[in-house]
């Protein structure tokens, strides 16, 4: 579908009929096109050069597809996800067949972000948009109260300290799962974040896996750790970095760059374990944008994308998880519903590009040989150290 571009008029008395020359009736009637009146102030010639207008064009693309023929675009993409099986989007490269690829039974999407960024609300929105059945408990999206992590540790706080596996399609035949992780703190950056991300991306993730950090009471997590040991460990195929855009933007306006810098470090830590191609970078999800004005919302998106080093129009989604009344943004906000569906679809495309070929007998033989060589090297290094110390001891005696 060709993108419908937002056009403006120099005449302030432009009627709705003239607007619909550039906007389909379904989009013109959609109150969730919050960028429309703001973008109409700009000249059409600025669209190709102004990054703000490139964002508007991308938002318009999502709106057009989301409202096309009574949500036909959303239903079509949702159907593809329901029919998806791990490896369906893999493309043959270098003459390797699909049978020779090491494809896991489920593609695994990992959500990472800071506390109150909206990861759990995003999972609930995925349930609502993709599951389409049953009730889903809404997540608490407001920032946690100071001291909420106390010595008595409520069951809710303990549950937020473990990884949770979700089958958002609510089907045993689903080809992917989503893991909700424990949120980081903005003052917890550097090696702490890199180590945690490294463990998840390199070693895989398990349901109820404990995410212990300095200051946590490990004794309270023994039961969860025992439960996690019984769950399957899954290799992370794609990661979504969830960022609270309103919190980051307001902190920048107040002269506090810590949330922005922490988000950049987290994104770079996740990106370090993915391929270098731009199309295979982690997906950036921006939440709570509805708490900002239109101009602030677009400016905040541009600043965050520039900081983490991604395009402002590709691989980034501005999603409202909960409406102002506390409802999941689905029927009331088809743009967010389609955006989260496309984000999952994009994550699966990335996942199927990252599969590796199966190891042959020759590969295993080389691996075992390298282990033996490393062992022998360590053994000879140890013997050299012992002989050196014995030689020095003998020299001291004589």
mmCIF file of N, CA and C in Angstrom, residues 96-194:
data_model
loop_
_atom_site.group_PDB
_atom_site.id
_atom_site.type_symbol
_atom_site.label_atom_id
_atom_site.label_comp_id
_atom_site.label_asym_id
_atom_site.label_seq_id
_atom_site.Cartn_x
_atom_site.Cartn_y
_atom_site.Cartn_z
ATOM 1 N N UNK A 96 22.083 -23.048 1.832
ATOM 2 C CA UNK A 96 21.728 -23.889 2.977
ATOM 3 C C UNK A 96 20.215 -24.055 3.012
ATOM 4 N N UNK A 97 19.769 -25.266 3.111
ATOM 5 C CA UNK A 97 18.335 -25.534 3.153
ATOM 6 C C UNK A 97 17.806 -25.329 4.560
ATOM 7 N N UNK A 98 16.499 -25.194 4.662
ATOM 8 C CA UNK A 98 15.863 -24.974 5.952
ATOM 9 C C UNK A 98 16.070 -26.163 6.885
ATOM 10 N N UNK A 99 16.136 -27.363 6.312
ATOM 11 C CA UNK A 99 16.329 -28.573 7.129
ATOM 12 C C UNK A 99 17.690 -28.581 7.809
ATOM 13 N N UNK A 100 18.649 -27.850 7.259
ATOM 14 C CA UNK A 100 19.994 -27.807 7.836
ATOM 15 C C UNK A 100 20.179 -26.661 8.833
ATOM 16 N N UNK A 101 19.089 -25.928 9.127
ATOM 17 C CA UNK A 101 19.163 -24.825 10.068
ATOM 18 C C UNK A 101 18.737 -25.269 11.462
ATOM 19 N N UNK A 102 19.355 -24.701 12.463
ATOM 20 C CA UNK A 102 19.022 -24.994 13.858
ATOM 21 C C UNK A 102 17.890 -24.058 14.286
ATOM 22 N N UNK A 103 16.654 -24.450 14.000
ATOM 23 C CA UNK A 103 15.484 -23.613 14.271
ATOM 24 C C UNK A 103 14.798 -24.114 15.536
ATOM 25 N N UNK A 104 14.645 -23.267 16.553
ATOM 26 C CA UNK A 104 14.000 -23.691 17.802
ATOM 27 C C UNK A 104 12.505 -23.906 17.596
ATOM 28 N N UNK A 105 11.855 -24.668 18.461
ATOM 29 C CA UNK A 105 10.410 -24.898 18.303
ATOM 30 C C UNK A 105 9.593 -23.629 18.478
ATOM 31 N N UNK A 106 10.102 -22.669 19.273
ATOM 32 C CA UNK A 106 9.431 -21.392 19.485
ATOM 33 C C UNK A 106 10.428 -20.264 19.300
ATOM 34 N N UNK A 107 10.029 -19.229 18.579
ATOM 35 C CA UNK A 107 10.840 -18.014 18.517
ATOM 36 C C UNK A 107 10.599 -17.228 19.808
ATOM 37 N N UNK A 108 11.656 -16.703 20.383
ATOM 38 C CA UNK A 108 11.563 -16.050 21.692
ATOM 39 C C UNK A 108 11.862 -14.562 21.566
ATOM 40 N N UNK A 109 10.905 -13.744 22.016
ATOM 41 C CA UNK A 109 11.051 -12.290 22.039
ATOM 42 C C UNK A 109 11.223 -11.853 23.486
ATOM 43 N N UNK A 110 12.273 -11.119 23.776
ATOM 44 C CA UNK A 110 12.566 -10.663 25.139
ATOM 45 C C UNK A 110 12.307 -9.168 25.251
ATOM 46 N N UNK A 111 11.514 -8.770 26.254
ATOM 47 C CA UNK A 111 11.272 -7.361 26.540
ATOM 48 C C UNK A 111 12.221 -6.900 27.641
ATOM 49 N N UNK A 112 12.961 -5.847 27.394
ATOM 50 C CA UNK A 112 13.854 -5.270 28.398
ATOM 51 C C UNK A 112 13.561 -3.778 28.497
ATOM 52 N N UNK A 113 13.791 -3.229 29.670
ATOM 53 C CA UNK A 113 13.544 -1.812 29.880
ATOM 54 C C UNK A 113 13.701 -1.463 31.340
ATOM 55 N N UNK A 114 13.438 -0.227 31.673
ATOM 56 C CA UNK A 114 13.569 0.238 33.042
ATOM 57 C C UNK A 114 12.225 0.163 33.752
ATOM 58 N N UNK A 115 12.245 0.289 35.047
ATOM 59 C CA UNK A 115 11.022 0.195 35.836
ATOM 60 C C UNK A 115 10.009 1.236 35.373
ATOM 61 N N UNK A 116 8.736 0.835 35.320
ATOM 62 C CA UNK A 116 7.626 1.701 34.919
ATOM 63 C C UNK A 116 7.715 2.130 33.463
ATOM 64 N N UNK A 117 8.466 1.367 32.642
ATOM 65 C CA UNK A 117 8.543 1.705 31.217
ATOM 66 C C UNK A 117 7.340 1.186 30.450
ATOM 67 N N UNK A 118 6.607 0.221 31.010
ATOM 68 C CA UNK A 118 5.400 -0.286 30.360
ATOM 69 C C UNK A 118 5.553 -1.651 29.722
ATOM 70 N N UNK A 119 6.528 -2.455 30.172
ATOM 71 C CA UNK A 119 6.738 -3.785 29.570
ATOM 72 C C UNK A 119 5.537 -4.693 29.806
ATOM 73 N N UNK A 120 5.067 -4.749 31.044
ATOM 74 C CA UNK A 120 3.946 -5.632 31.357
ATOM 75 C C UNK A 120 2.669 -5.154 30.682
ATOM 76 N N UNK A 121 2.470 -3.843 30.626
ATOM 77 C CA UNK A 121 1.306 -3.313 29.907
ATOM 78 C C UNK A 121 1.384 -3.648 28.432
ATOM 79 N N UNK A 122 2.590 -3.667 27.885
ATOM 80 C CA UNK A 122 2.769 -4.039 26.477
ATOM 81 C C UNK A 122 2.383 -5.494 26.257
ATOM 82 N N UNK A 123 2.757 -6.369 27.189
ATOM 83 C CA UNK A 123 2.361 -7.775 27.087
ATOM 84 C C UNK A 123 0.833 -7.901 27.137
ATOM 85 N N UNK A 124 0.200 -7.145 28.043
ATOM 86 C CA UNK A 124 -1.260 -7.176 28.135
ATOM 87 C C UNK A 124 -1.908 -6.710 26.836
ATOM 88 N N UNK A 125 -1.314 -5.703 26.211
ATOM 89 C CA UNK A 125 -1.848 -5.228 24.937
ATOM 90 C C UNK A 125 -1.698 -6.296 23.852
ATOM 91 N N UNK A 126 -0.570 -7.018 23.874
ATOM 92 C CA UNK A 126 -0.390 -8.116 22.928
ATOM 93 C C UNK A 126 -1.456 -9.182 23.138
ATOM 94 N N UNK A 127 -1.740 -9.510 24.403
ATOM 95 C CA UNK A 127 -2.804 -10.470 24.696
ATOM 96 C C UNK A 127 -4.126 -9.992 24.115
ATOM 97 N N UNK A 128 -4.436 -8.727 24.324
ATOM 98 C CA UNK A 128 -5.724 -8.190 23.911
ATOM 99 C C UNK A 128 -5.858 -8.155 22.389
ATOM 100 N N UNK A 129 -4.810 -7.711 21.703
ATOM 101 C CA UNK A 129 -4.874 -7.553 20.248
ATOM 102 C C UNK A 129 -4.785 -8.892 19.533
ATOM 103 N N UNK A 130 -3.900 -9.771 20.016
ATOM 104 C CA UNK A 130 -3.671 -11.043 19.324
ATOM 105 C C UNK A 130 -4.536 -12.172 19.857
ATOM 106 N N UNK A 131 -4.803 -12.170 21.179
ATOM 107 C CA UNK A 131 -5.587 -13.248 21.750
ATOM 108 C C UNK A 131 -7.055 -13.131 21.424
ATOM 109 N N UNK A 132 -7.592 -11.897 21.582
ATOM 110 C CA UNK A 132 -8.981 -11.621 21.226
ATOM 111 C C UNK A 132 -9.976 -12.447 22.018
ATOM 112 N N UNK A 133 -9.614 -12.887 23.207
ATOM 113 C CA UNK A 133 -10.575 -13.652 24.001
ATOM 114 C C UNK A 133 -10.184 -13.563 25.460
ATOM 115 N N UNK A 134 -11.210 -13.602 26.331
ATOM 116 C CA UNK A 134 -10.940 -13.601 27.763
ATOM 117 C C UNK A 134 -10.552 -12.228 28.273
ATOM 118 N N UNK A 135 -10.392 -12.154 29.592
ATOM 119 C CA UNK A 135 -10.008 -10.913 30.242
ATOM 120 C C UNK A 135 -8.563 -10.993 30.674
ATOM 121 N N UNK A 136 -7.875 -9.887 30.555
ATOM 122 C CA UNK A 136 -6.471 -9.817 30.935
ATOM 123 C C UNK A 136 -6.332 -8.784 32.042
ATOM 124 N N UNK A 137 -5.721 -9.115 33.171
ATOM 125 C CA UNK A 137 -5.543 -8.110 34.230
ATOM 126 C C UNK A 137 -4.649 -6.986 33.757
ATOM 127 N N UNK A 138 -5.097 -5.765 33.982
ATOM 128 C CA UNK A 138 -4.305 -4.614 33.556
ATOM 129 C C UNK A 138 -3.089 -4.460 34.451
ATOM 130 N N UNK A 139 -2.002 -3.978 33.860
ATOM 131 C CA UNK A 139 -0.762 -3.810 34.600
ATOM 132 C C UNK A 139 -0.716 -2.437 35.254
ATOM 133 N N UNK A 140 0.008 -2.344 36.350
ATOM 134 C CA UNK A 140 0.223 -1.063 37.003
ATOM 135 C C UNK A 140 1.307 -0.320 36.252
ATOM 136 N N UNK A 141 0.942 0.802 35.637
ATOM 137 C CA UNK A 141 1.902 1.517 34.810
ATOM 138 C C UNK A 141 2.467 2.751 35.487
ATOM 139 N N UNK A 142 1.905 3.146 36.635
ATOM 140 C CA UNK A 142 2.436 4.317 37.315
ATOM 141 C C UNK A 142 3.739 3.967 38.001
ATOM 142 N N UNK A 143 4.651 4.937 38.180
ATOM 143 C CA UNK A 143 5.934 4.655 38.815
ATOM 144 C C UNK A 143 5.747 4.101 40.217
ATOM 145 N N UNK A 144 6.552 3.130 40.633
ATOM 146 C CA UNK A 144 6.420 2.538 41.954
ATOM 147 C C UNK A 144 6.720 3.554 43.038
ATOM 148 N N UNK A 145 6.032 3.429 44.164
ATOM 149 C CA UNK A 145 6.265 4.335 45.267
ATOM 150 C C UNK A 145 7.636 4.102 45.873
ATOM 151 N N UNK A 146 8.186 5.163 46.429
ATOM 152 C CA UNK A 146 9.500 5.063 47.051
ATOM 153 C C UNK A 146 9.454 4.076 48.198
ATOM 154 N N UNK A 147 10.416 3.181 48.213
ATOM 155 C CA UNK A 147 10.472 2.191 49.286
ATOM 156 C C UNK A 147 9.564 1.010 49.055
ATOM 157 N N UNK A 148 9.035 0.866 47.863
ATOM 158 C CA UNK A 148 8.135 -0.257 47.584
ATOM 159 C C UNK A 148 8.845 -1.588 47.725
ATOM 160 N N UNK A 149 10.160 -1.570 47.490
ATOM 161 C CA UNK A 149 10.932 -2.797 47.680
ATOM 162 C C UNK A 149 11.472 -2.767 49.108
ATOM 163 N N UNK A 150 10.697 -3.289 50.022
ATOM 164 C CA UNK A 150 11.051 -3.252 51.438
ATOM 165 C C UNK A 150 11.474 -4.621 51.898
ATOM 166 N N UNK A 151 11.767 -4.721 53.202
ATOM 167 C CA UNK A 151 12.280 -5.971 53.746
ATOM 168 C C UNK A 151 11.233 -7.058 53.774
ATOM 169 N N UNK A 152 9.928 -6.683 53.798
ATOM 170 C CA UNK A 152 8.902 -7.722 53.863
ATOM 171 C C UNK A 152 8.546 -8.264 52.485
ATOM 172 N N UNK A 153 8.886 -7.567 51.388
ATOM 173 C CA UNK A 153 8.720 -8.067 50.011
ATOM 174 C C UNK A 153 7.342 -8.679 49.779
ATOM 175 N N UNK A 154 6.452 -7.917 49.223
ATOM 176 C CA UNK A 154 5.142 -8.458 48.875
ATOM 177 C C UNK A 154 5.285 -9.457 47.742
ATOM 178 N N UNK A 155 4.231 -10.292 47.562
ATOM 179 C CA UNK A 155 4.278 -11.279 46.487
ATOM 180 C C UNK A 155 4.367 -10.604 45.129
ATOM 181 N N UNK A 156 3.769 -9.408 45.001
ATOM 182 C CA UNK A 156 3.830 -8.700 43.730
ATOM 183 C C UNK A 156 5.253 -8.294 43.404
ATOM 184 N N UNK A 157 5.995 -7.811 44.431
ATOM 185 C CA UNK A 157 7.367 -7.392 44.170
ATOM 186 C C UNK A 157 8.240 -8.585 43.843
ATOM 187 N N UNK A 158 7.950 -9.748 44.470
ATOM 188 C CA UNK A 158 8.744 -10.941 44.160
ATOM 189 C C UNK A 158 8.479 -11.396 42.727
ATOM 190 N N UNK A 159 7.209 -11.302 42.289
ATOM 191 C CA UNK A 159 6.900 -11.734 40.927
ATOM 192 C C UNK A 159 7.565 -10.830 39.901
ATOM 193 N N UNK A 160 7.821 -9.582 40.251
ATOM 194 C CA UNK A 160 8.475 -8.680 39.306
ATOM 195 C C UNK A 160 9.970 -8.909 39.246
ATOM 196 N N UNK A 161 10.488 -9.801 40.112
ATOM 197 C CA UNK A 161 11.917 -10.073 40.141
ATOM 198 C C UNK A 161 12.290 -11.300 39.321
ATOM 199 N N UNK A 162 11.334 -11.860 38.602
ATOM 200 C CA UNK A 162 11.602 -13.057 37.816
ATOM 201 C C UNK A 162 11.161 -12.826 36.369
ATOM 202 N N UNK A 163 11.711 -13.624 35.456
ATOM 203 C CA UNK A 163 11.299 -13.601 34.061
ATOM 204 C C UNK A 163 9.977 -14.366 33.911
ATOM 205 N N UNK A 164 9.094 -13.836 33.095
ATOM 206 C CA UNK A 164 7.800 -14.467 32.865
ATOM 207 C C UNK A 164 7.626 -14.769 31.378
ATOM 208 N N UNK A 165 7.314 -16.020 31.077
ATOM 209 C CA UNK A 165 7.073 -16.422 29.697
ATOM 210 C C UNK A 165 5.590 -16.299 29.375
ATOM 211 N N UNK A 166 5.263 -15.690 28.237
ATOM 212 C CA UNK A 166 3.879 -15.483 27.826
ATOM 213 C C UNK A 166 3.662 -16.036 26.418
ATOM 214 N N UNK A 167 2.574 -16.770 26.266
ATOM 215 C CA UNK A 167 2.109 -17.182 24.946
ATOM 216 C C UNK A 167 0.928 -16.271 24.613
ATOM 217 N N UNK A 168 1.200 -15.167 23.952
ATOM 218 C CA UNK A 168 0.185 -14.125 23.786
ATOM 219 C C UNK A 168 -0.936 -14.531 22.842
ATOM 220 N N UNK A 169 -0.740 -15.591 22.052
ATOM 221 C CA UNK A 169 -1.813 -16.073 21.185
ATOM 222 C C UNK A 169 -2.717 -17.066 21.901
ATOM 223 N N UNK A 170 -2.342 -17.438 23.125
ATOM 224 C CA UNK A 170 -3.147 -18.359 23.931
ATOM 225 C C UNK A 170 -3.454 -19.641 23.168
ATOM 226 N N UNK A 171 -2.425 -20.206 22.582
ATOM 227 C CA UNK A 171 -2.600 -21.423 21.797
ATOM 228 C C UNK A 171 -1.355 -22.278 21.935
ATOM 229 N N UNK A 172 -1.552 -23.586 22.074
ATOM 230 C CA UNK A 172 -0.412 -24.493 22.166
ATOM 231 C C UNK A 172 0.316 -24.605 20.834
ATOM 232 N N UNK A 173 -0.309 -24.131 19.749
ATOM 233 C CA UNK A 173 0.289 -24.210 18.434
ATOM 234 C C UNK A 173 1.035 -22.925 18.078
ATOM 235 N N UNK A 174 1.124 -21.997 19.024
ATOM 236 C CA UNK A 174 1.778 -20.730 18.739
ATOM 237 C C UNK A 174 3.249 -20.941 18.408
ATOM 238 N N UNK A 175 3.744 -20.146 17.468
ATOM 239 C CA UNK A 175 5.131 -20.296 17.048
ATOM 240 C C UNK A 175 6.091 -19.356 17.729
ATOM 241 N N UNK A 176 5.622 -18.577 18.703
ATOM 242 C CA UNK A 176 6.523 -17.669 19.404
ATOM 243 C C UNK A 176 6.019 -17.416 20.821
ATOM 244 N N UNK A 177 6.930 -16.944 21.673
ATOM 245 C CA UNK A 177 6.581 -16.575 23.035
ATOM 246 C C UNK A 177 7.273 -15.257 23.366
ATOM 247 N N UNK A 178 6.754 -14.578 24.374
ATOM 248 C CA UNK A 178 7.285 -13.279 24.804
ATOM 249 C C UNK A 178 7.693 -13.378 26.266
ATOM 250 N N UNK A 179 8.903 -12.921 26.574
ATOM 251 C CA UNK A 179 9.392 -12.925 27.944
ATOM 252 C C UNK A 179 9.387 -11.500 28.492
ATOM 253 N N UNK A 180 8.737 -11.331 29.626
ATOM 254 C CA UNK A 180 8.716 -10.049 30.344
ATOM 255 C C UNK A 180 9.793 -10.103 31.422
ATOM 256 N N UNK A 181 10.732 -9.166 31.390
ATOM 257 C CA UNK A 181 11.865 -9.200 32.307
ATOM 258 C C UNK A 181 11.700 -8.188 33.431
ATOM 259 N N UNK A 182 12.533 -8.302 34.424
ATOM 260 C CA UNK A 182 12.549 -7.364 35.539
ATOM 261 C C UNK A 182 13.129 -6.030 35.075
ATOM 262 N N UNK A 183 12.483 -4.926 35.464
ATOM 263 C CA UNK A 183 12.933 -3.613 35.047
ATOM 264 C C UNK A 183 14.215 -3.181 35.746
ATOM 265 N N UNK A 184 15.062 -2.498 35.011
ATOM 266 C CA UNK A 184 16.278 -1.928 35.583
ATOM 267 C C UNK A 184 15.954 -0.584 36.227
ATOM 268 N N UNK A 185 16.927 -0.066 36.970
ATOM 269 C CA UNK A 185 16.828 1.275 37.540
ATOM 270 C C UNK A 185 17.789 2.190 36.799
ATOM 271 N N UNK A 186 17.434 3.465 36.702
ATOM 272 C CA UNK A 186 18.246 4.395 35.929
ATOM 273 C C UNK A 186 19.642 4.587 36.526
ATOM 274 N N UNK A 187 19.773 4.413 37.836
ATOM 275 C CA UNK A 187 21.102 4.547 38.440
ATOM 276 C C UNK A 187 21.886 3.238 38.410
ATOM 277 N N UNK A 188 21.261 2.196 37.833
ATOM 278 C CA UNK A 188 21.927 0.902 37.714
ATOM 279 C C UNK A 188 22.372 0.721 36.269
ATOM 280 N N UNK A 189 23.514 1.288 35.948
ATOM 281 C CA UNK A 189 24.021 1.230 34.583
ATOM 282 C C UNK A 189 25.410 0.616 34.579
ATOM 283 N N UNK A 190 25.986 0.567 33.395
ATOM 284 C CA UNK A 190 27.359 0.061 33.284
ATOM 285 C C UNK A 190 27.413 -1.446 33.328
ATOM 286 N N UNK A 191 28.350 -1.974 34.132
ATOM 287 C CA UNK A 191 28.612 -3.414 34.146
ATOM 288 C C UNK A 191 27.421 -4.225 34.643
ATOM 289 N N UNK A 192 26.635 -3.659 35.571
ATOM 290 C CA UNK A 192 25.487 -4.399 36.097
ATOM 291 C C UNK A 192 24.475 -4.725 35.018
ATOM 292 N N UNK A 193 24.143 -3.734 34.200
ATOM 293 C CA UNK A 193 23.195 -3.945 33.112
ATOM 294 C C UNK A 193 23.779 -4.862 32.053
ATOM 295 N N UNK A 194 25.027 -4.620 31.682
ATOM 296 C CA UNK A 194 25.675 -5.423 30.650
ATOM 297 C C UNK A 194 25.769 -6.891 31.058
#
